[in-house]
Structures are given as structure tokens and as C-alpha cells.
Tab-separated table of C-alpha atoms in Angstrom:
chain	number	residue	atom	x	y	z
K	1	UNK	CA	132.477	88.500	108.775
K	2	UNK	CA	130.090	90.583	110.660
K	3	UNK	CA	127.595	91.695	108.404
K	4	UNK	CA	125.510	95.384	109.905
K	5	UNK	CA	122.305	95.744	108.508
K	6	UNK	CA	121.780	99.557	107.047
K	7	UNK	CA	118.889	100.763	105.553
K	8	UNK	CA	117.826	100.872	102.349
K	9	UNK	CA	119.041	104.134	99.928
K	10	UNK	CA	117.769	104.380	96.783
K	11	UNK	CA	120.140	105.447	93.593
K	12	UNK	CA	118.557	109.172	94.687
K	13	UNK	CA	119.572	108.659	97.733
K	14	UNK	CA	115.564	109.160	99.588
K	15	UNK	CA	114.304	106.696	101.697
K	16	UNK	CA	112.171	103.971	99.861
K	17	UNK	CA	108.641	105.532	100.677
K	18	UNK	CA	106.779	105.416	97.192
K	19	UNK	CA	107.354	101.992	96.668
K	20	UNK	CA	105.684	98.705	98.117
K	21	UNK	CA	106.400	95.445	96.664
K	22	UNK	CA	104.562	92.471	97.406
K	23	UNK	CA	108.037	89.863	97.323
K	24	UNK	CA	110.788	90.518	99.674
K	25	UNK	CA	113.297	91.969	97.640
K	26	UNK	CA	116.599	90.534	99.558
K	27	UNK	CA	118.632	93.317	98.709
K	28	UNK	CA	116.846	96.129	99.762
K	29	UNK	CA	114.254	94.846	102.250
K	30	UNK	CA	114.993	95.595	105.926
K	31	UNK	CA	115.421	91.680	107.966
K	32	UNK	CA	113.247	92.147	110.573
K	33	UNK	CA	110.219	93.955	110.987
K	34	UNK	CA	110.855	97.834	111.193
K	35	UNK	CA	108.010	99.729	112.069
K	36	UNK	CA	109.261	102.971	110.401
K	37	UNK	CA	110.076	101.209	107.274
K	38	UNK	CA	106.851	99.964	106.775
K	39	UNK	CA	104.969	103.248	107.777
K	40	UNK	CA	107.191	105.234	105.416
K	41	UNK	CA	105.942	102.474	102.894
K	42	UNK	CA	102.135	102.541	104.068
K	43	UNK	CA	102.366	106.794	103.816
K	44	UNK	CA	103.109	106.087	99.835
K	45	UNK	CA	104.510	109.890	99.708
K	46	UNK	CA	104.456	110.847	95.796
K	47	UNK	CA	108.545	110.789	94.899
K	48	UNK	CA	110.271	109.441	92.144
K	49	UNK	CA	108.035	107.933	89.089
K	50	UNK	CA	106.896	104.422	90.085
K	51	UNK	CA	107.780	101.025	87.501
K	52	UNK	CA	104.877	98.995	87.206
K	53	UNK	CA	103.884	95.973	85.422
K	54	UNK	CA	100.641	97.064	83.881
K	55	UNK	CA	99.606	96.404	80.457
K	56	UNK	CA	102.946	93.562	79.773
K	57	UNK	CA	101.708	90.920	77.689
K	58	UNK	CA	103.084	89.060	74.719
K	59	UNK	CA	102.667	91.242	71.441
K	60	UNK	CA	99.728	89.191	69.826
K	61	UNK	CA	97.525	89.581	72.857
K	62	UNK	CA	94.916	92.549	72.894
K	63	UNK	CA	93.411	94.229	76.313
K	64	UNK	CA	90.151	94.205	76.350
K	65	UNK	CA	89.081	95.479	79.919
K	66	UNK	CA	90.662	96.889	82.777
K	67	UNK	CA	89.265	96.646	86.639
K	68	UNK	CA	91.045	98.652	88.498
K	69	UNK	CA	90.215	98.554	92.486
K	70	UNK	CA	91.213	101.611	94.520
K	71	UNK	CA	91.959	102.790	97.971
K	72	UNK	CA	91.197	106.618	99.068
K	73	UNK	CA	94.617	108.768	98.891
K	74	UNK	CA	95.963	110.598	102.106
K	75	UNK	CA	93.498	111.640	104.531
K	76	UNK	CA	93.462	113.240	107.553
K	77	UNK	CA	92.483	110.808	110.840
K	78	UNK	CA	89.369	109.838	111.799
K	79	UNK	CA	90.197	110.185	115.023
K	80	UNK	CA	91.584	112.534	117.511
K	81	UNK	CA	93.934	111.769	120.351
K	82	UNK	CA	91.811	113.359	123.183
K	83	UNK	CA	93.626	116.701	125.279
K	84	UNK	CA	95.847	117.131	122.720
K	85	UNK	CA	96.247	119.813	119.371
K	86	UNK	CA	95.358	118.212	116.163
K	87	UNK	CA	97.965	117.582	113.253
K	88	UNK	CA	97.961	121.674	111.796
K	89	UNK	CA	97.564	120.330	107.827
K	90	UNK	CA	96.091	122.567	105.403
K	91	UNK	CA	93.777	120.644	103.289
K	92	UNK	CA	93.496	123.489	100.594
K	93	UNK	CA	94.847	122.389	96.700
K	94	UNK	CA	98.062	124.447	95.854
K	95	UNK	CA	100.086	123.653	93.280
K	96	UNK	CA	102.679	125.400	94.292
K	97	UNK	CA	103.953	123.487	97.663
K	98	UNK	CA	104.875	119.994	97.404
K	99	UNK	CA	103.932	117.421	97.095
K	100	UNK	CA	102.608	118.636	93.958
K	101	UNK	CA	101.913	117.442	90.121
K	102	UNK	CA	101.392	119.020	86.477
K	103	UNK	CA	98.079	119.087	86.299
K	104	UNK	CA	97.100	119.670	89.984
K	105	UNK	CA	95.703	122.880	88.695
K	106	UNK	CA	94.280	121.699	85.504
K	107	UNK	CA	92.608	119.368	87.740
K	108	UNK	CA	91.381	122.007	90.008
K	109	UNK	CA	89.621	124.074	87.087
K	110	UNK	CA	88.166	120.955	85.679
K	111	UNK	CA	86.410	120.168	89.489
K	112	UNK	CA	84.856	123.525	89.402
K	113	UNK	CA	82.707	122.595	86.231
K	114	UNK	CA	81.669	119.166	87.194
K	115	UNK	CA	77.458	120.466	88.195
K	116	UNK	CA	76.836	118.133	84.407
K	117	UNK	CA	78.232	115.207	86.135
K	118	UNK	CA	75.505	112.168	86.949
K	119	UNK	CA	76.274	111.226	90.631
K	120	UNK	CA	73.969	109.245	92.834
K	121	UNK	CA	72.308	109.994	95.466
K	122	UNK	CA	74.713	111.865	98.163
K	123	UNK	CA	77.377	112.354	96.094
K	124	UNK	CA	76.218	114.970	94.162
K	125	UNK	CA	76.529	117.177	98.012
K	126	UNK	CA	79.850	116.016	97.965
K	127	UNK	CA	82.643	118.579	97.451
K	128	UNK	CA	84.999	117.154	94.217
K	129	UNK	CA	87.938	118.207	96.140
K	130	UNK	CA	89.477	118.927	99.340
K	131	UNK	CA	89.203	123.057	100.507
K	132	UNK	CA	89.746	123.394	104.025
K	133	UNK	CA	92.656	125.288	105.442
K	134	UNK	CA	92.494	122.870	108.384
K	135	UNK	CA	91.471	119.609	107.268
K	136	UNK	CA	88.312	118.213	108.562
K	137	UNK	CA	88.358	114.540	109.979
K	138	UNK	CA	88.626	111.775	107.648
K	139	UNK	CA	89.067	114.923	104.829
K	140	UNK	CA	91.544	113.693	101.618
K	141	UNK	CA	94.847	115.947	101.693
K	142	UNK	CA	97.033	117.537	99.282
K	143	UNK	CA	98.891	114.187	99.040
K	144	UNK	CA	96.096	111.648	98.826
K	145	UNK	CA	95.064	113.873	95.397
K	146	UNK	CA	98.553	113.990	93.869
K	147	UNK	CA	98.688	110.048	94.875
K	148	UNK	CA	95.598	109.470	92.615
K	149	UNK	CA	96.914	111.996	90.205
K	150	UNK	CA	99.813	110.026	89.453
K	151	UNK	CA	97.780	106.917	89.664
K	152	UNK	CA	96.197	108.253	86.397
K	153	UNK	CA	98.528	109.100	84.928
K	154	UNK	CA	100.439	105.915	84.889
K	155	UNK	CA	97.691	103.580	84.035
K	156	UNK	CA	97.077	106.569	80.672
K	157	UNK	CA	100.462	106.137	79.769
K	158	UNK	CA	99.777	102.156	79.849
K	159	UNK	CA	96.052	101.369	79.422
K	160	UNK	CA	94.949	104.399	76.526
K	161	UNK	CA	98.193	105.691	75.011
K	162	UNK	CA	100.107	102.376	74.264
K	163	UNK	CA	97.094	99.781	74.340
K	164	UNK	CA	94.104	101.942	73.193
K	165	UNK	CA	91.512	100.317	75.468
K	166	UNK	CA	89.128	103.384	75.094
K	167	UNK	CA	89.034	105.434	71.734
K	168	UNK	CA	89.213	109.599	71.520
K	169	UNK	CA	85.659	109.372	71.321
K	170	UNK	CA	84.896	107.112	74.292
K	171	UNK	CA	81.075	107.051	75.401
K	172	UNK	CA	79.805	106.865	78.985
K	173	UNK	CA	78.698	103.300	78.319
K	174	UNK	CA	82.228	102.521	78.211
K	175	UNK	CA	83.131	103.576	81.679
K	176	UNK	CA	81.565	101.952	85.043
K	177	UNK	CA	82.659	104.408	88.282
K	178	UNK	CA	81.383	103.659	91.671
K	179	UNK	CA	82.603	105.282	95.023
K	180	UNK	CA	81.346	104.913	98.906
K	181	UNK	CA	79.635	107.866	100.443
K	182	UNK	CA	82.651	109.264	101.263
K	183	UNK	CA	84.364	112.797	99.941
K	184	UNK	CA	88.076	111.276	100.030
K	185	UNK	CA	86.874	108.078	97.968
K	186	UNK	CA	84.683	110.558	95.541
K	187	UNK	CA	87.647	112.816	95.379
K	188	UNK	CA	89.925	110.159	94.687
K	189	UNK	CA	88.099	107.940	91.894
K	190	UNK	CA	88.098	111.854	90.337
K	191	UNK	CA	91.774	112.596	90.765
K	192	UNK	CA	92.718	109.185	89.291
K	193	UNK	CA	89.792	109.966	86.646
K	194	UNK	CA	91.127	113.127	85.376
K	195	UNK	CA	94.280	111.971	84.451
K	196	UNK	CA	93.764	108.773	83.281
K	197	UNK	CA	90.933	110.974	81.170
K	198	UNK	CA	92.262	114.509	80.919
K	199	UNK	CA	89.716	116.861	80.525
K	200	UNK	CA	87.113	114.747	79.992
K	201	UNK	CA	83.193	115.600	79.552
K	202	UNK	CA	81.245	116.102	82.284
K	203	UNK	CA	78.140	114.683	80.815
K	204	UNK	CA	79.600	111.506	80.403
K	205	UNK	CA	80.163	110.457	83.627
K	206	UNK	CA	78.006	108.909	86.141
K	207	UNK	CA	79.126	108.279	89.379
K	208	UNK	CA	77.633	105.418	91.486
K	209	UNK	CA	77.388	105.507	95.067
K	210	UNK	CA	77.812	101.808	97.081
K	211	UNK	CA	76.698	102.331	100.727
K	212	UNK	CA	78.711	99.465	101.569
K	213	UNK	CA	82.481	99.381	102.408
K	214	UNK	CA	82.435	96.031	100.474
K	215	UNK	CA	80.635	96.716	98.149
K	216	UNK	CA	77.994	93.820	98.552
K	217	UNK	CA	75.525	95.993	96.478
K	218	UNK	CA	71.999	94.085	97.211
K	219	UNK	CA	74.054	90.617	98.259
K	220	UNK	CA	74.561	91.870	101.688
K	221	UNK	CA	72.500	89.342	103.772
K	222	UNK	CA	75.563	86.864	105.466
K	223	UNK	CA	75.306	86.151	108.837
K	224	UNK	CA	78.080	83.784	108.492
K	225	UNK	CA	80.225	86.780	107.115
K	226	UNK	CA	79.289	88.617	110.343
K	227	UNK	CA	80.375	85.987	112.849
K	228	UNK	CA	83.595	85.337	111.255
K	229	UNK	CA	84.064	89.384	111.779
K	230	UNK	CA	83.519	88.904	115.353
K	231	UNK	CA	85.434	85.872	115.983
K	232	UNK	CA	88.386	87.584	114.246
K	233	UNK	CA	87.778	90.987	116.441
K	234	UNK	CA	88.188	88.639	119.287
K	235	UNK	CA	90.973	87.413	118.142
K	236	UNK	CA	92.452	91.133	117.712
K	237	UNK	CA	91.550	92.040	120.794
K	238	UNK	CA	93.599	88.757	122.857
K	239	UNK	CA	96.682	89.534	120.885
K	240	UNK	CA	96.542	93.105	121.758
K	241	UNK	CA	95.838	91.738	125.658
K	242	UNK	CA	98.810	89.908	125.561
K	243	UNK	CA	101.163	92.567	124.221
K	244	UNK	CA	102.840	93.900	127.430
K	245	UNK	CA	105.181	96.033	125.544
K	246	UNK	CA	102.037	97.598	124.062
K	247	UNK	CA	100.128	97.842	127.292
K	248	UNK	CA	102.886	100.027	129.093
K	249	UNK	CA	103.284	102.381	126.348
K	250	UNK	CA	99.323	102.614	126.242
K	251	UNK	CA	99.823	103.238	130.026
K	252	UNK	CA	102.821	105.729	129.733
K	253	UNK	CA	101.114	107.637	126.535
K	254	UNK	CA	97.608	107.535	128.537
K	255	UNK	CA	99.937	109.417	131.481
K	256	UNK	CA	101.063	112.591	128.971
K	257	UNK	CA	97.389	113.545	127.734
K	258	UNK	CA	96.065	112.842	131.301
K	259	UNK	CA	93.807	110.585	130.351
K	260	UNK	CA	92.406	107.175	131.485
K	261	UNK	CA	93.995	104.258	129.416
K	262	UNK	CA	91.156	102.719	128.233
K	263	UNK	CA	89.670	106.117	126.739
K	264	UNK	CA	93.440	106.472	125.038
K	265	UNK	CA	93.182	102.751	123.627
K	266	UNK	CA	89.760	103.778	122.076
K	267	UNK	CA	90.866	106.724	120.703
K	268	UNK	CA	92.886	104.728	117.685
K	269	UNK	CA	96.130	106.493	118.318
K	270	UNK	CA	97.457	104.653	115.729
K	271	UNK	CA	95.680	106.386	113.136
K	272	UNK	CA	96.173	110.062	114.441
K	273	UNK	CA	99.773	109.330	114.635
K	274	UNK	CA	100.127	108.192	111.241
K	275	UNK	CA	98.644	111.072	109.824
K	276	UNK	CA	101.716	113.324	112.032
K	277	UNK	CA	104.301	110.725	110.493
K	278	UNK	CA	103.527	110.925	107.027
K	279	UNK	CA	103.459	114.548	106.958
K	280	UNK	CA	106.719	115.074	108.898
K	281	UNK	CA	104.675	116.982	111.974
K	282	UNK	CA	106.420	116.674	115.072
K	283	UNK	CA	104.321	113.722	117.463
K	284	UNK	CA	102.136	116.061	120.096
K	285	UNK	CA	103.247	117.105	123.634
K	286	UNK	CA	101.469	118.087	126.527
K	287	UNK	CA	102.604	119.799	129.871
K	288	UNK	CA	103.596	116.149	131.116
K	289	UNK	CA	105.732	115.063	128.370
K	290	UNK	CA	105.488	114.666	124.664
K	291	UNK	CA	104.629	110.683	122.387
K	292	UNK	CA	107.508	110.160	120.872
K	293	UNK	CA	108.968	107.811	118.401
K	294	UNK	CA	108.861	104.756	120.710
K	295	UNK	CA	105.408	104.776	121.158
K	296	UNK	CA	105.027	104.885	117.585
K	297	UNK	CA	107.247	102.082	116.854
K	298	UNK	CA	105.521	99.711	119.604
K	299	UNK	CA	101.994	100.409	118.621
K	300	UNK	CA	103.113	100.345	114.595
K	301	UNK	CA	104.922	97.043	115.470
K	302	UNK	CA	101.714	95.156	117.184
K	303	UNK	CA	99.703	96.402	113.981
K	304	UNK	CA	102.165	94.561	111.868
K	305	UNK	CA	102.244	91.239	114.307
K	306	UNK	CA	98.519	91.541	114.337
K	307	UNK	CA	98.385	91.267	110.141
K	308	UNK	CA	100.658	88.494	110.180
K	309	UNK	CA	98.564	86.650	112.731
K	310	UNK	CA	95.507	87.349	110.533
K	311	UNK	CA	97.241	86.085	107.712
K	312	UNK	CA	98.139	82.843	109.793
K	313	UNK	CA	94.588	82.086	111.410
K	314	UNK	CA	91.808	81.184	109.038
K	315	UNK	CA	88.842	83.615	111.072
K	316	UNK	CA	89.853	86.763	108.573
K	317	UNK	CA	89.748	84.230	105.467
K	318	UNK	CA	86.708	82.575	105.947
K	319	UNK	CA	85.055	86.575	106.441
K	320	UNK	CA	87.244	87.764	103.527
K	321	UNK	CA	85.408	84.888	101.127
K	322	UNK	CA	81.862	85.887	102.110
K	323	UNK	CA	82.403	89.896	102.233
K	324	UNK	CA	83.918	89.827	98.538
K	325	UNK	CA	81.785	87.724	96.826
K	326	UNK	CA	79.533	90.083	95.822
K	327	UNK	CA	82.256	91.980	94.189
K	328	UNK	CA	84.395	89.336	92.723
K	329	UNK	CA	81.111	87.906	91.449
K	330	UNK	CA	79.913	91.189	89.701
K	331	UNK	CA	83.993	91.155	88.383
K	332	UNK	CA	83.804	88.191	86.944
K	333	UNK	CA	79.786	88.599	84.841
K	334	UNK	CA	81.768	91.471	83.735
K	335	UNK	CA	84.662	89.792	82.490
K	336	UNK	CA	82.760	86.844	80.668
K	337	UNK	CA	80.053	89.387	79.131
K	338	UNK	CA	83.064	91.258	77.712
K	339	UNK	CA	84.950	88.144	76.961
K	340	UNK	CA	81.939	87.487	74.756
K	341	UNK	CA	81.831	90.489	72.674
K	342	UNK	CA	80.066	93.371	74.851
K	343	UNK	CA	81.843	96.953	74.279
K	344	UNK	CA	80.262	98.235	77.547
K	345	UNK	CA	82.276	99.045	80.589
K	346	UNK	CA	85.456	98.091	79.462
K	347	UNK	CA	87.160	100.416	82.131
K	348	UNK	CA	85.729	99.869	85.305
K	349	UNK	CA	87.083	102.010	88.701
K	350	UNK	CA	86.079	101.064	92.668
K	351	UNK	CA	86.967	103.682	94.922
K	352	UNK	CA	87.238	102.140	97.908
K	353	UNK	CA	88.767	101.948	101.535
K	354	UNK	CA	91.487	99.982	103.030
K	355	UNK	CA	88.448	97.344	105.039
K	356	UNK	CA	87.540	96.768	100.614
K	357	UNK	CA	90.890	96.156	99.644
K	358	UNK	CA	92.162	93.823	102.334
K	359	UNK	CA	89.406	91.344	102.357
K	360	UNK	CA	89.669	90.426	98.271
K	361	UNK	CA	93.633	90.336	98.641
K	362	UNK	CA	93.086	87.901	101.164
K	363	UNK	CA	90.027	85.934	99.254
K	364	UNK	CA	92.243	85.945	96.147
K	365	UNK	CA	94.706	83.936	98.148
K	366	UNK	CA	97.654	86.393	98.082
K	367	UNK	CA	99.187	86.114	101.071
K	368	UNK	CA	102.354	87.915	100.387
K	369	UNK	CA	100.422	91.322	100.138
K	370	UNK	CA	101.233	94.237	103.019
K	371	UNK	CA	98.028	95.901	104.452
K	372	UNK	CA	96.941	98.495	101.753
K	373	UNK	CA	98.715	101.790	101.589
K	374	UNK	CA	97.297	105.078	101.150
K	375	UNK	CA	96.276	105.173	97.320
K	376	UNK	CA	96.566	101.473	96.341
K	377	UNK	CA	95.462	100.180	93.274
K	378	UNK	CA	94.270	96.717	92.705
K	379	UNK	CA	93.861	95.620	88.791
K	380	UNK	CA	92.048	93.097	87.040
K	381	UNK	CA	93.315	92.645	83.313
K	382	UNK	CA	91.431	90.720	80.318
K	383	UNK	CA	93.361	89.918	77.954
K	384	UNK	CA	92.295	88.332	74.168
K	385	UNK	CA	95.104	85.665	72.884
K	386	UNK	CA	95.601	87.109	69.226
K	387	UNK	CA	96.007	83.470	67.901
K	388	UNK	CA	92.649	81.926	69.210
K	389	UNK	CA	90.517	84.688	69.866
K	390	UNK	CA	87.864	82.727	71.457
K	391	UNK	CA	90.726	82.317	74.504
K	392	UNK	CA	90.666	84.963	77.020
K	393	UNK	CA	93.191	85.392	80.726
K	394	UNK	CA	93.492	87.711	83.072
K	395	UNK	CA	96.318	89.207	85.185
K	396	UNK	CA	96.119	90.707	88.461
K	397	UNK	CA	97.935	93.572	89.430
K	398	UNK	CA	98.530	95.037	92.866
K	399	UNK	CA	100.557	98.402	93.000
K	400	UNK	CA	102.189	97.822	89.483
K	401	UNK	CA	103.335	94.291	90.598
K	402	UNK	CA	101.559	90.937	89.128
K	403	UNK	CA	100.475	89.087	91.540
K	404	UNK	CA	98.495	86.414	89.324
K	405	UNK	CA	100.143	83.754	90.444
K	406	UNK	CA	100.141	84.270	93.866
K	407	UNK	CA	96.339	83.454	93.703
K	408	UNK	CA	94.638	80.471	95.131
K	409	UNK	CA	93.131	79.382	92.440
K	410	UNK	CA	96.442	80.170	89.840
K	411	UNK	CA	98.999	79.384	91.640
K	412	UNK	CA	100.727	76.368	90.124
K	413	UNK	CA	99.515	77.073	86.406
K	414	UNK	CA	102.116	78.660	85.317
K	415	UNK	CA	104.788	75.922	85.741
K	416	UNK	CA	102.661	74.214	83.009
K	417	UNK	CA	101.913	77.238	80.969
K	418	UNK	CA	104.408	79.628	78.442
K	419	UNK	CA	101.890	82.542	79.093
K	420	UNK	CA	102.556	85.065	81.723
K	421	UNK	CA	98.559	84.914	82.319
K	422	UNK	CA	95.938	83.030	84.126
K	423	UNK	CA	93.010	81.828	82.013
K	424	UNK	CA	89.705	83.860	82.833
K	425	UNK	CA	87.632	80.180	83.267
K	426	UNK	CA	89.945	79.932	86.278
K	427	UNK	CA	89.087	82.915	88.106
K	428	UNK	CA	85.448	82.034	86.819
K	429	UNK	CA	85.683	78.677	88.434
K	430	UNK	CA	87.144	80.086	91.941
K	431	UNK	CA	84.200	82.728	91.977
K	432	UNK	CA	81.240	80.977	91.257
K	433	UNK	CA	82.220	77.463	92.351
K	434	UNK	CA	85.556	77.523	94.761
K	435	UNK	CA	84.931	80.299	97.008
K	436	UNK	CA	82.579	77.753	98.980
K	437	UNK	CA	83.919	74.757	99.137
K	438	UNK	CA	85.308	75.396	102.644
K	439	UNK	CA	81.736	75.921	103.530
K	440	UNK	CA	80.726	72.516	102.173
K	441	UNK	CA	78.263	74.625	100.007
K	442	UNK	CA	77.570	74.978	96.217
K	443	UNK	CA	76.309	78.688	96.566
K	444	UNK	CA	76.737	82.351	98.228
K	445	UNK	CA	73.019	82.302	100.108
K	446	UNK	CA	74.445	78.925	101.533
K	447	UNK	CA	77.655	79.575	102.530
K	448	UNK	CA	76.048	82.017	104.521
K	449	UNK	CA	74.537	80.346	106.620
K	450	UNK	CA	76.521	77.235	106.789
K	451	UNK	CA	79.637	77.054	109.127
K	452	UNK	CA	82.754	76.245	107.231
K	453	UNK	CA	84.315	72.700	107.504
């Protein structure tokens, strides 16, 4: 029996692009790497309503906080492929052309009024939504604010309507927001805000700014952390050296725009071409020739080789621990204060970028996870056992699917355990104590200077 691989239709009969799962699903995973597969999955376009796994816990058990870990929605690139016309997308909100969602106009109105709103520093110059006809560089899109929208929406549904983690009357001491510098992270930690919060009043928010993609906050000294970056950029760059597939297409694409290879290589046409696949814009062409679809698939294919390589070689690790300490550590004083009895910041949002995500996926120990997609969501969950209340657990959630026991430091506890949880002194443990053994160190400031094992 000769068995042909086809690809995957859904019951609606659209390509799978709204949904990423973290464990091969045999039936409906491609079985090989396929470069448009995984784009189409990366692009996250808003379709049909996502399942998730948020908020399941046995009935006795109460939520008590929610973390919830973001990545920016659909932008436009950050960079341009030189000599040729930029992706034509219109970066103004309207809720008439698709993708679209209820209360994109709701949400429009409600941005308009937001002068009462505390933001830090910068932000406050920030615009709280996209409005340029041509999107600027970098500039969040129609689709990266419907992704957050629906974000909202579906941790609402979960988190406030069925488990009641904030009351009618919620207070600003109740909410912790914090965002990069950046408009598409600001106007995505708002999008997700506003329906996970409909309507909600201006003068109780106050928006943090983190000048740090990882969000080290005043933990930022690591030389360590910075050599392990390096080594692992060196790493990048001999795989991409020894890619000849990738080299001639550099060399053929370089050829159409009429410019040198190296200038093309530098110009991240990975990233600009993206941006043309996930909004369905035919790839540019020039007078010599157009970049086509195999260019695409070779460059998206070494970007998936390189990830798996990363996953396999320890450089990216050891960097991942030391960049997200800061941030798992302020997770977890959280987590215990609230475990204790504090009512403060029991809803916590990041809004991050993909280089904040992809370092504590990889610290946690969860391998299994693709890169981060336009508008993922990572969640931490505290949960209260019912029976002895003095026992708290978390789950961990990454887009809708629990990944808690694909963690490092939870991985074989639930072969000995009847709840679908990890307990919180676990993740404590791993955080304050774990996190440096492979250093042969007892503490962050250490570790940091100390060369792992």
C-alpha cells in the first residue's frame, strides 16, 4: 500500500492557519518539515474560534492568579528588501474588511478616550492603535489587533465569566500591565485588554514600560548571558555558511533586486517576505525577474533547521536561563505573595516580542514548543486545592495547550500525581534554586559570571 501524504483540511475545509499545537498531532501534522505549513501556522490568521485548555481544573480547585505572557500581533517588517516596492498594507482599523471582530469598533472608540490612562514614560507618545494607510515599519496591522482581540476574548470567556478571578468592581491594584517601548506591543497588551475588560476605566490602568526585550527590569548585569548570545550567533551564522541550497537562492534573489549578496543577506528577507505571505500579497518583482515561492521555502526551511539545531545545542539554553531569570523570578514572588493571601495583581499581562517569549519556553524546558507565532500567549495559572487550602499548583499554558508537564522541573510528576497540576514549590524550587545548577552556582549575580559546567 502506497500511502500519499496530502495536506491537512480542516472539517471547514481552510487550511490549518489559526492553530499551533505544541505535540505532533499524527493525523493532521504534515511528515516532514513544510515550510508553508509552518508559515501559514507562524502568520496565526484570525479564522475559526480556537479550543484551548485554559482555566480546566478539577471542580474543588479555585484560580487565584493568572500570568499571561504575550507576543505583539501582526506587524508590518522591520525591514525592507532594498530596490524593491514595499508590501502595499493599509494599517488603518476598519471593521468592515476582514479580518475583522465584534468589537473592533467598540475598541476603536474606547482608544480615543484613553488621555486618563497612567502610562510610563514613552508610552504615553505612543499612538493606542495602528492609523496609517501605509503601514510604517515594525507598525501592528489590522490582523495583529483582531489577533489580540480574540485573545481577550477567550481568556474573558475562561478567566472572568466562568472562574471570576476579578470582580465587576475590580481596582487597579488588581491588575499589573507592562509593555516594551514599542507601539505594536502597547497596542497589543490594549487590544487583548479591552476585551478581556470591555470597556473598562481609563483611570484604572497603568501601563508600565520595560526597556528591555527580556524584561530583566534592574537585574540586567550578566555577562555570562551575553557570551552565551554570541557563541549561539556564531553558531547561527556556520549553519547558515554551510547551507548551499540557501546560499544560491541568496545569490539568485541578490541577482533580481540588483544587489550585492551580502547587502541582500543583511536585509532579513525573511522577515519582509513573511509579512507578503501572511497577507496573501504577491512576492515582489523587479525588471530581472520576480522571488518567488522557492526562495521562500529555502530560506523558511533553514529558519526551521536553524530552531531545531538551537533546540539540540546547549549555547541558546544556557542564554535562555540567565536572560529569564529576572522574569521568572519576579513570576514566581508573585505567585508565593498571592499564594499567601495578597489580593494585589492577581491578573498580570507582559506584552512582549518573539526574542521574550522564546528564551522562557526554552528555560522552562519545553522543548516541543515551535518558535512563537504572531500573537502568542504564554500563561501561568495558580491554582488553590479546595480541600487543603494551604496547597497551591500551577499550570502552564502555551496557545491554549498545557504544557506543564513538558517542563524541566515537572516533567515526571505527574506519573505519581492524580492532579492535572504541578505544585507551585516546584516551579519555586527551579527558579530560585535549579536554574543554576548548570553553572555550579547557588545564585543569579553568580551564575553570571561563572561559566557553566
Amino acid at each position: 500500500v502506497h500511502l500519499i501524504p496530502v495536506n491537512p483540511v480542516r472539517e471547514d475545509g481552510l487550511n490549518p492557519k489559526s492553530r499551533k499545537r505544541i505535540m505532533p498531532d499524527l493525523l493532521t501534522e504534515p511528515p516532514a518539515i513544510d515550510p508553508v505549513y509552518e508559515a501559514h501556522v507562524y502568520c496565526n490568521i484570525p479564522t475559526i474560534a480556537e479550543r484551548s485548555m485554559e482555566g480546566h481544573a478539577p471542580h474543588y480547585f479555585k484560580l487565584v492568579s493568572v500570568q499571561v505572557l504575550i507576543r505583539h500581533g501582526d506587524r508590518y517588517p522591520l525591514y525592507a528588501i532594498p530596490k524593491t516596492k514595499r508590501p502595499d498594507i493599509d494599517c488603518m482599523l476598519v471593521p468592515s474588511r476582514k479580518p475583522s471582530h465584534p468589537q473592533l469598533e467598540a475598541f476603536i472608540k474606547h482608544m480615543s478616550k484613553g488621555s486618563a490612562a497612567q502610562m510610563d514614560g514613552s508610552l504615553s507618545s505612543l499612538p493606542r492603535f495602528p492609523s496609517h494607510s501605509l503601514c510604517e515599519m515594525g507598525e501592528l496591522t489590522q490582523t495583529g489587533v483582531v489577533q489580540h482581540l480574540r485573545n481577550g476574548q477567550l481568556l474573558r470567556e475562561i478567566y472572568v465569566n466562568k472562574h471570576k478571578l476579578l470582580p465587576g468592581d475590580w481596582t487597579a491594584k488588581q491588575l499589573y500591565l507592562e509593555t516594551t517601548g514599542k507601539s505594536r506591543t502597547l497596542q497589543s497588551a490594549l487590544a487583548l485588554l479591552y476585551t478581556f475588560l470591555p470597556d473598562f476605566d481609563w483611570k484604572k490602568i497603568t501601563m508600565r514600560h520595560q526597556w528591555s526585550t527580556i524584561f530583566c527590569s534592574g537585574s540586567c548585569d550578566c555577562p555570562m548571558r551575553n557570551h552565551y548570545l554570541e557563541e549561539e550567533q556564531r553558531r547561527q551564522y556556520s549553519l547558515r555558511v554551510k547551507n548551499n541550497d540557501l546560499e544560491k537562492i541568496y545569490v539568485d534573489m541578490a541577482k533580481i533586486v540588483g544587489i550585492p549578496t551580502r547587502q541582500l543577506r543583511a536585509s532579513n528577507p525573511i522577515d519582509s517576505l513573511l509579512c507578503y505571505f501572511c497577507h496573501n500579497v504577491s512576492f515582489p518583482c523587479t525588471k530581472t525577474g520576480c522571488i518567488g515561492m522557492e526562495h521562500f521555502k529555502v530560506i523558511k526551511r533553514h529558519q526551521l533547521e536553524d530552531e531545531r539545531e538551537r533546540q539540540e545545542k546547549k549555547l541558546y539554553f544556557l542564554y535562555a536561563l540567565l536572560a529569564t531569570h529576572p522574569l521568572l523570578n519576579q513570576t514566581v514572588n508573585r505567585l508565593q505573595r498571592i499564594a499567601e493571601g495578597k489580593k494585589e495583581e492577581v491578573f498580570v499581562l507582559y506584552s512582549a516580542h518573539d526574542v521574550t517569549l522564546s528564551p522562557v519556553l526554552s528555560a522552562l524546558g519545553i522543548t516541543e514548543a515551535r518558535f512563537p507565532r504572531f500573537a502568542a500567549r504564554l500563561v501561568f495559572e495558580l491554582w488553590q486545592d479546595g480541600k487543603r487550602p494551604k496547597e497551591h499548583f500551577i499550570r502552564i499554558l502555551y496557545n491554549g495547550a498545557d504544557v506543564t508537564f513538558q517542563t524541566s522541573f515537572c516533567k515526571d510528576h505527574y506519573k505519581r500525581s492524580s492532579k492535572p497540576m504541578c505544585p507551585l514549590e516546584k516551579f519555586v524550587n527551579f527558579v530560585k534554586r535549579d536554574m543554576f545548577l548548570i553553572f555550579n552556582s547557588t545564585s543569579y549575580y553568580d551564575a553570571c559570571r561563572r561559566r557553566a559546567l
